[in-house]
Short mmCIF file of C-alpha atoms in Angstrom, two decimals:
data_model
loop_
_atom_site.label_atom_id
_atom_site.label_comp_id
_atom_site.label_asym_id
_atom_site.label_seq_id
_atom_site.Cartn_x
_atom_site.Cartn_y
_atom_site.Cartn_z
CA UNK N 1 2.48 -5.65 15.25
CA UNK N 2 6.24 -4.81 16.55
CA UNK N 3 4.97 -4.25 20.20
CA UNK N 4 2.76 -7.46 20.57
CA UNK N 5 5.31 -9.55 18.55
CA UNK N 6 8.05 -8.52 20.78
CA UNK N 7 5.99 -8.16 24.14
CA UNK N 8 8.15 -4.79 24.27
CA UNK N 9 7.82 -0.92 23.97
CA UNK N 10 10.23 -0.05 21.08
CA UNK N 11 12.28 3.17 21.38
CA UNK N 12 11.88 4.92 17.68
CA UNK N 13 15.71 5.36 16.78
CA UNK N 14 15.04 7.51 13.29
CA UNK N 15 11.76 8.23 10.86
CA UNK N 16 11.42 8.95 7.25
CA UNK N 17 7.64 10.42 5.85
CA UNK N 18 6.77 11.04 2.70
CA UNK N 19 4.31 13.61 3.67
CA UNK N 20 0.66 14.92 2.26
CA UNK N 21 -1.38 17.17 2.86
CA UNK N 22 -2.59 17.83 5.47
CA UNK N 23 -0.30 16.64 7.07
CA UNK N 24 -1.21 12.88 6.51
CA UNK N 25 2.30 10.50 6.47
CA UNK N 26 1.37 8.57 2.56
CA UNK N 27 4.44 6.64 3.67
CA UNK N 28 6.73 6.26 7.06
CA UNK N 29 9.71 4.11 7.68
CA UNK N 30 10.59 3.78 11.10
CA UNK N 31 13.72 2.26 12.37
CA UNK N 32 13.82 0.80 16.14
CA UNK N 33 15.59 -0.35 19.03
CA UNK N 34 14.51 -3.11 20.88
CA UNK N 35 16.04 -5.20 24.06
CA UNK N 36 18.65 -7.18 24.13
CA UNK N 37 20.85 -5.07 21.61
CA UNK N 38 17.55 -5.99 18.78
CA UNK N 39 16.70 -3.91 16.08
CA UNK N 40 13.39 -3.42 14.05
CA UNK N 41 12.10 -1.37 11.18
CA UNK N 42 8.39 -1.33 9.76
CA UNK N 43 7.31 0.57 6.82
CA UNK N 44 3.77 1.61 6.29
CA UNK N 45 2.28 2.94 2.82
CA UNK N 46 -0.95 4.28 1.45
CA UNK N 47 0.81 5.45 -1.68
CA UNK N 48 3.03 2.37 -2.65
CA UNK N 49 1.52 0.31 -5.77
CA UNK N 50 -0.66 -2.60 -4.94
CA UNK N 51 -1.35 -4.01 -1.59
CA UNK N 52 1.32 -6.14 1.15
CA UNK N 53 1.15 -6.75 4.43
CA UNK N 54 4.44 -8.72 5.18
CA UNK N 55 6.30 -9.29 8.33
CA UNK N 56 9.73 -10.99 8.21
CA UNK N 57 11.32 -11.72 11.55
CA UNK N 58 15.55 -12.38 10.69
CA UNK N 59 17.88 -14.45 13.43
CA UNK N 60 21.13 -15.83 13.53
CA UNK N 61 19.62 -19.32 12.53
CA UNK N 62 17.36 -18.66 10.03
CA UNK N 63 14.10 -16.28 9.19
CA UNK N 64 10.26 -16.55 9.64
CA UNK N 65 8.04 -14.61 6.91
CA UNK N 66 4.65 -13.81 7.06
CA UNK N 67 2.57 -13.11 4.54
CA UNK N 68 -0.80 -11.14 4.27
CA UNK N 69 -1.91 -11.51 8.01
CA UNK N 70 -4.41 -8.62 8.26
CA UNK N 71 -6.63 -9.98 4.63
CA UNK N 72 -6.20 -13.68 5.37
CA UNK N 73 -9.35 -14.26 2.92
CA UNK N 74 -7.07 -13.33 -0.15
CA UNK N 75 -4.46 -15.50 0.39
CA UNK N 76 -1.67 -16.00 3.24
CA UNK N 77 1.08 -17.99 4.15
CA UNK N 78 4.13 -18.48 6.68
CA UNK N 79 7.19 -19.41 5.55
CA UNK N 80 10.12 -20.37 7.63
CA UNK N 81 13.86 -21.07 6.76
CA UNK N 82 16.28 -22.55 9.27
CA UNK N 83 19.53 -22.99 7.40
CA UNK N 84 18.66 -24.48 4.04
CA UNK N 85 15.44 -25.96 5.00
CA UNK N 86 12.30 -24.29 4.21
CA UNK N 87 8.47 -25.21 5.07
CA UNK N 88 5.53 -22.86 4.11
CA UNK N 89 2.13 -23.06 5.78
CA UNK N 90 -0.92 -21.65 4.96
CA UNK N 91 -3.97 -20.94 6.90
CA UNK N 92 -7.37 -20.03 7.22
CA UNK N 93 -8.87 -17.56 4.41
CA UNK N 94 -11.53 -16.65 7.44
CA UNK N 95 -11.64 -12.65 7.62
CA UNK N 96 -10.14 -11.31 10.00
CA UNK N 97 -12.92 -9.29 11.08
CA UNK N 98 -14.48 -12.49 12.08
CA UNK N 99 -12.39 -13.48 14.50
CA UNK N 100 -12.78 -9.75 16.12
CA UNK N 101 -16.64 -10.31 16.06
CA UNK N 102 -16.23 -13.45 17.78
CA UNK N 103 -13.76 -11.81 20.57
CA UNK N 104 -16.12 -8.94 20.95
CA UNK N 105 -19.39 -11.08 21.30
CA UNK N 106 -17.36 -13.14 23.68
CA UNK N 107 -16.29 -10.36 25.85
CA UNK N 108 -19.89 -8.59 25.87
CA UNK N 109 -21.35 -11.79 26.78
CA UNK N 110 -18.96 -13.75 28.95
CA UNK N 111 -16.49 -10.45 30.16
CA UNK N 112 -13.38 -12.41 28.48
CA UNK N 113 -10.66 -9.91 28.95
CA UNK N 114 -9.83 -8.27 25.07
CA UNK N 115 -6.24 -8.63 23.71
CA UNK N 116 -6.00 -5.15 23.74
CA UNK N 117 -6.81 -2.03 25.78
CA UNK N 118 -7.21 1.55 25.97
CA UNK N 119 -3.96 1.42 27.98
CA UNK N 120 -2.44 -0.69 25.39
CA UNK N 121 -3.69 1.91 22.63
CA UNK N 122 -2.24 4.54 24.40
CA UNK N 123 1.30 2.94 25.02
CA UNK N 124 0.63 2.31 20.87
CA UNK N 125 -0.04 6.21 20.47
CA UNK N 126 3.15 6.90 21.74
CA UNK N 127 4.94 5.00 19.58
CA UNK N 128 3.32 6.52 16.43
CA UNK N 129 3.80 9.99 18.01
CA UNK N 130 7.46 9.59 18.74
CA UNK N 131 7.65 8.32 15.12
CA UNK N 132 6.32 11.36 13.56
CA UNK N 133 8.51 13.55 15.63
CA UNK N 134 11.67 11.40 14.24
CA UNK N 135 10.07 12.32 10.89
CA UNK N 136 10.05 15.84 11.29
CA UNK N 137 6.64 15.78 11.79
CA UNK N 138 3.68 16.88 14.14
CA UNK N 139 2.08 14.60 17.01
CA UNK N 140 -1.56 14.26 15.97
#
């Protein structure tokens, strides 16, 4: 999400894994440096209990926090806080998956340029691989 949020290739500062085997990162918490003197981190888990797919975005004004994205269908919201004002949205429960059909149809049939490439994947490999190397950990 952090490089299509932020339109920018982040430069991975420092990594923590909790590793298994082989190999596999169960957990990685990545730390970031962005433009303009911006920071990020992003923490990814396949052994942490239960299920969340969050992504809070923090400024000088206020924050923005979004909730369940990627599984829409069981629930989801966007919450924003400017000062002491608050407003929450929620939107479609449609899955996900769906809406990738739809693009994918819609490219096959009409050549509607994807939101993603295999230069775009690439540029997203990197990012994973310098991660594990911050980690202490192989590139795949």
């Amino acid at each position: 999400w952090l490089r299509h949020i932020t339109r920018e290739e982040p430069r991975v500062i420092s990594a923590i894994a909790q590793i298994g085997n082989p190999e596999v990162d169960l957990r990685l918490e990545i730390d970031y440096e962005l433009g303009n003197g911006l920071t990020a981190k992003t923490v990814g888990s396949m052994c942490d209990s239960g299920f969340a797919a969050d992504m809070e975005v923090r400024g000088s004004s206020g924050r923005m926090l979004v909730v369940n994205p990627l599984v829409p269908q069981h629930g989801n919201k966007i919450e924003l806080t400017v000062g002491t004002e608050s407003t929450e949205e929620e939107f479609t429960r449609r899955p996900t998956y769906s809406f990738q059909l739809e693009a994918f149809v819609d490219a096959v049939r009409n050549g509607t340029r994807l939101p993603t490439d295999s230069a775009d994947a690439v540029k997203q490999m990197k990012v994973i691989d310098s991660a594990y190397l911050a980690a202490g950990m192989r590139t795949r």
